């Protein structure tokens, strides 16, 4: 395709409820959107960076600069752009995977629109509905947590993930398990534990958790492998898996038995599909993680979750869990059975609310491809 222009926007969006993890609390999201205009169509991507470089090395500000100064010039200089070609086009830029994913995913979206097929179909997806779970942040009290879990269960969500950290773990699992002995329950530590906590982590086995997500260092495979040997509960890696090779290393070393795939963390659809295929071949189940996305990122997550090996409920949930008003139309809704219906219209399948986006925009930069060429 021939790209006409790229528009980069930063939106300021307030979460309905603050979201706390072991690495910090988020109230206001700084959402970075990439719009790729080509052949009269617009494809959209969302950069899943946090406001601070706490989850990984990137932040909204580093991604803004990387996209504007590095990725956009590479993309507009390339002669035949497709989503699948983006990793090659961006190869010279090391890391910065969330910045790359935002641009690549927008290209996939516009490409699907040009071909008049749903994005999920272009990715090779096979599902008409996806199963949903929720991620429940660290709460100020056990009472508050129990209320949140109760609400999520009554809304039909098929798996409850509890954010945990030292001092907010076994007591909370005990309380939740006592009240709901049979629900699918997991936890996510976001690297809050160390190897000296191994004895403590083995006590998590009592609670019949589906998995323990990223208990140790964000860049580690070896010590997770040591820990996995001591646990009955499956370890799921999130932060540690940056690409297909990481997934292969983790599987080979038995550092985990489940993998969380996040589009931003791995650099976009191409790499996400590569990880998916590698895990499918090796019998390692995957699920789609979330990064408190607006509707744009959420719709990409829905499309990805339709691939065959996404056999566990993901952290892809309804717009209204996060936003008073989402920037897509219709917003993402979850059925009483805890499922999202995958749209069948070309592209991502959700309209973008341009008026609302304009109102929420705090900075904007438009780069015309022609201006760069001449
Ligand atoms: O580790 O999965 C994580 C949110 C921000 C950063 C990291 C994570 C999360 C979540 C929320 O768990 C998932 C969601 O978007 O619902
Ligand atoms: Mg996680």
GROMACS .gro file of C-alpha atoms in nm, residues 170-297:
model
  128
  170UNK     CA    1  -0.218  -1.582   5.074
  171UNK     CA    2  -0.468  -1.406   5.302
  172UNK     CA    3  -0.646  -1.271   5.001
  173UNK     CA    4  -0.642  -1.607   4.817
  174UNK     CA    5  -0.783  -1.769   5.131
  175UNK     CA    6  -1.067  -1.519   5.157
  176UNK     CA    7  -1.160  -1.552   4.789
  177UNK     CA    8  -1.129  -1.931   4.785
  178UNK     CA    9  -1.341  -1.968   5.101
  179UNK     CA   10  -1.623  -1.780   4.940
  180UNK     CA   11  -1.582  -1.914   4.582
  181UNK     CA   12  -1.417  -2.260   4.600
  182UNK     CA   13  -1.478  -2.347   4.233
  183UNK     CA   14  -1.404  -2.038   4.025
  184UNK     CA   15  -1.109  -2.024   3.785
  185UNK     CA   16  -0.862  -1.813   3.979
  186UNK     CA   17  -0.510  -1.695   3.900
  187UNK     CA   18  -0.266  -1.435   4.028
  188UNK     CA   19  -0.015  -1.191   3.879
  189UNK     CA   20   0.284  -1.065   4.078
  190UNK     CA   21   0.445  -0.845   3.810
  191UNK     CA   22   0.790  -0.953   3.934
  192UNK     CA   23   0.727  -0.872   4.302
  193UNK     CA   24   0.901  -1.181   4.446
  194UNK     CA   25   1.261  -1.302   4.476
  195UNK     CA   26   1.410  -1.648   4.493
  196UNK     CA   27   1.428  -1.626   4.872
  197UNK     CA   28   1.044  -1.619   4.861
  198UNK     CA   29   1.035  -1.968   4.705
  199UNK     CA   30   0.908  -2.141   5.021
  200UNK     CA   31   0.637  -1.882   5.053
  201UNK     CA   32   0.541  -1.916   4.685
  202UNK     CA   33   0.497  -2.295   4.724
  203UNK     CA   34   0.217  -2.222   4.974
  204UNK     CA   35   0.019  -2.075   4.680
  205UNK     CA   36  -0.030  -2.437   4.565
  206UNK     CA   37  -0.305  -2.478   4.828
  207UNK     CA   38  -0.537  -2.243   4.645
  208UNK     CA   39  -0.580  -2.434   4.322
  209UNK     CA   40  -0.472  -2.141   4.106
  210UNK     CA   41  -0.483  -2.182   3.730
  211UNK     CA   42  -0.144  -2.009   3.716
  212UNK     CA   43   0.097  -1.772   3.889
  213UNK     CA   44   0.192  -1.496   3.646
  214UNK     CA   45   0.545  -1.351   3.641
  215UNK     CA   46   0.645  -1.411   4.003
  216UNK     CA   47   1.017  -1.323   3.953
  217UNK     CA   48   1.233  -1.079   3.755
  218UNK     CA   49   1.099  -0.934   3.431
  219UNK     CA   50   1.407  -1.048   3.234
  220UNK     CA   51   1.445  -1.396   3.381
  221UNK     CA   52   1.401  -1.754   3.256
  222UNK     CA   53   1.651  -1.949   3.463
  223UNK     CA   54   1.521  -1.874   3.813
  224UNK     CA   55   1.161  -1.915   3.698
  225UNK     CA   56   1.265  -2.260   3.583
  226UNK     CA   57   1.411  -2.336   3.928
  227UNK     CA   58   1.089  -2.212   4.087
  228UNK     CA   59   0.861  -2.402   3.846
  229UNK     CA   60   1.031  -2.727   3.953
  230UNK     CA   61   0.918  -2.660   4.309
  231UNK     CA   62   0.560  -2.559   4.226
  232UNK     CA   63   0.258  -2.771   4.138
  233UNK     CA   64   0.089  -2.456   4.004
  234UNK     CA   65   0.177  -2.353   3.650
  235UNK     CA   66   0.390  -2.044   3.606
  236UNK     CA   67   0.274  -1.810   3.329
  237UNK     CA   68   0.530  -1.566   3.187
  238UNK     CA   69   0.430  -1.217   3.079
  239UNK     CA   70   0.712  -0.957   3.105
  240UNK     CA   71   0.988  -1.211   3.025
  241UNK     CA   72   0.852  -1.301   2.681
  242UNK     CA   73   0.952  -1.037   2.425
  243UNK     CA   74   0.955  -1.249   2.109
  244UNK     CA   75   0.935  -1.600   1.966
  245UNK     CA   76   1.289  -1.689   2.072
  246UNK     CA   77   1.208  -1.598   2.431
  247UNK     CA   78   0.902  -1.822   2.416
  248UNK     CA   79   1.114  -2.109   2.282
  249UNK     CA   80   1.378  -2.056   2.552
  250UNK     CA   81   1.114  -2.046   2.827
  251UNK     CA   82   0.946  -2.363   2.698
  252UNK     CA   83   1.279  -2.544   2.654
  253UNK     CA   84   1.394  -2.449   3.005
  254UNK     CA   85   1.051  -2.525   3.156
  255UNK     CA   86   1.036  -2.175   3.302
  256UNK     CA   87   0.659  -2.173   3.253
  257UNK     CA   88   0.369  -2.390   3.135
  258UNK     CA   89   0.151  -2.107   3.005
  259UNK     CA   90   0.232  -1.787   2.815
  260UNK     CA   91   0.056  -1.450   2.816
  261UNK     CA   92   0.082  -1.279   2.477
  262UNK     CA   93   0.054  -0.901   2.467
  263UNK     CA   94   0.067  -0.727   2.131
  264UNK     CA   95   0.263  -0.428   2.256
  265UNK     CA   96   0.513  -0.622   2.464
  266UNK     CA   97   0.611  -0.843   2.168
  267UNK     CA   98   0.616  -0.568   1.902
  268UNK     CA   99   0.293  -0.623   1.711
  269UNK     CA  100   0.080  -0.878   1.526
  270UNK     CA  101   0.364  -1.041   1.329
  271UNK     CA  102   0.560  -1.144   1.637
  272UNK     CA  103   0.244  -1.229   1.833
  273UNK     CA  104   0.142  -1.471   1.557
  274UNK     CA  105   0.494  -1.621   1.553
  275UNK     CA  106   0.476  -1.683   1.929
  276UNK     CA  107   0.126  -1.822   1.892
  277UNK     CA  108   0.241  -2.070   1.626
  278UNK     CA  109   0.545  -2.180   1.826
  279UNK     CA  110   0.338  -2.242   2.141
  280UNK     CA  111   0.065  -2.422   1.946
  281UNK     CA  112   0.322  -2.666   1.804
  282UNK     CA  113   0.459  -2.733   2.151
  283UNK     CA  114   0.131  -2.769   2.339
  284UNK     CA  115   0.175  -2.459   2.555
  285UNK     CA  116  -0.157  -2.275   2.597
  286UNK     CA  117  -0.165  -1.896   2.562
  287UNK     CA  118  -0.403  -1.612   2.643
  288UNK     CA  119  -0.418  -1.246   2.552
  289UNK     CA  120  -0.303  -1.000   2.816
  290UNK     CA  121  -0.419  -0.641   2.854
  291UNK     CA  122  -0.255  -0.309   2.931
  292UNK     CA  123  -0.556  -0.096   3.032
  293UNK     CA  124  -0.621  -0.020   2.666
  294UNK     CA  125  -0.879   0.210   2.515
  295UNK     CA  126  -1.118   0.056   2.265
  296UNK     CA  127  -0.860   0.072   1.987
  297UNK     CA  128  -0.612  -0.158   2.163
   0.00000   0.00000   0.00000
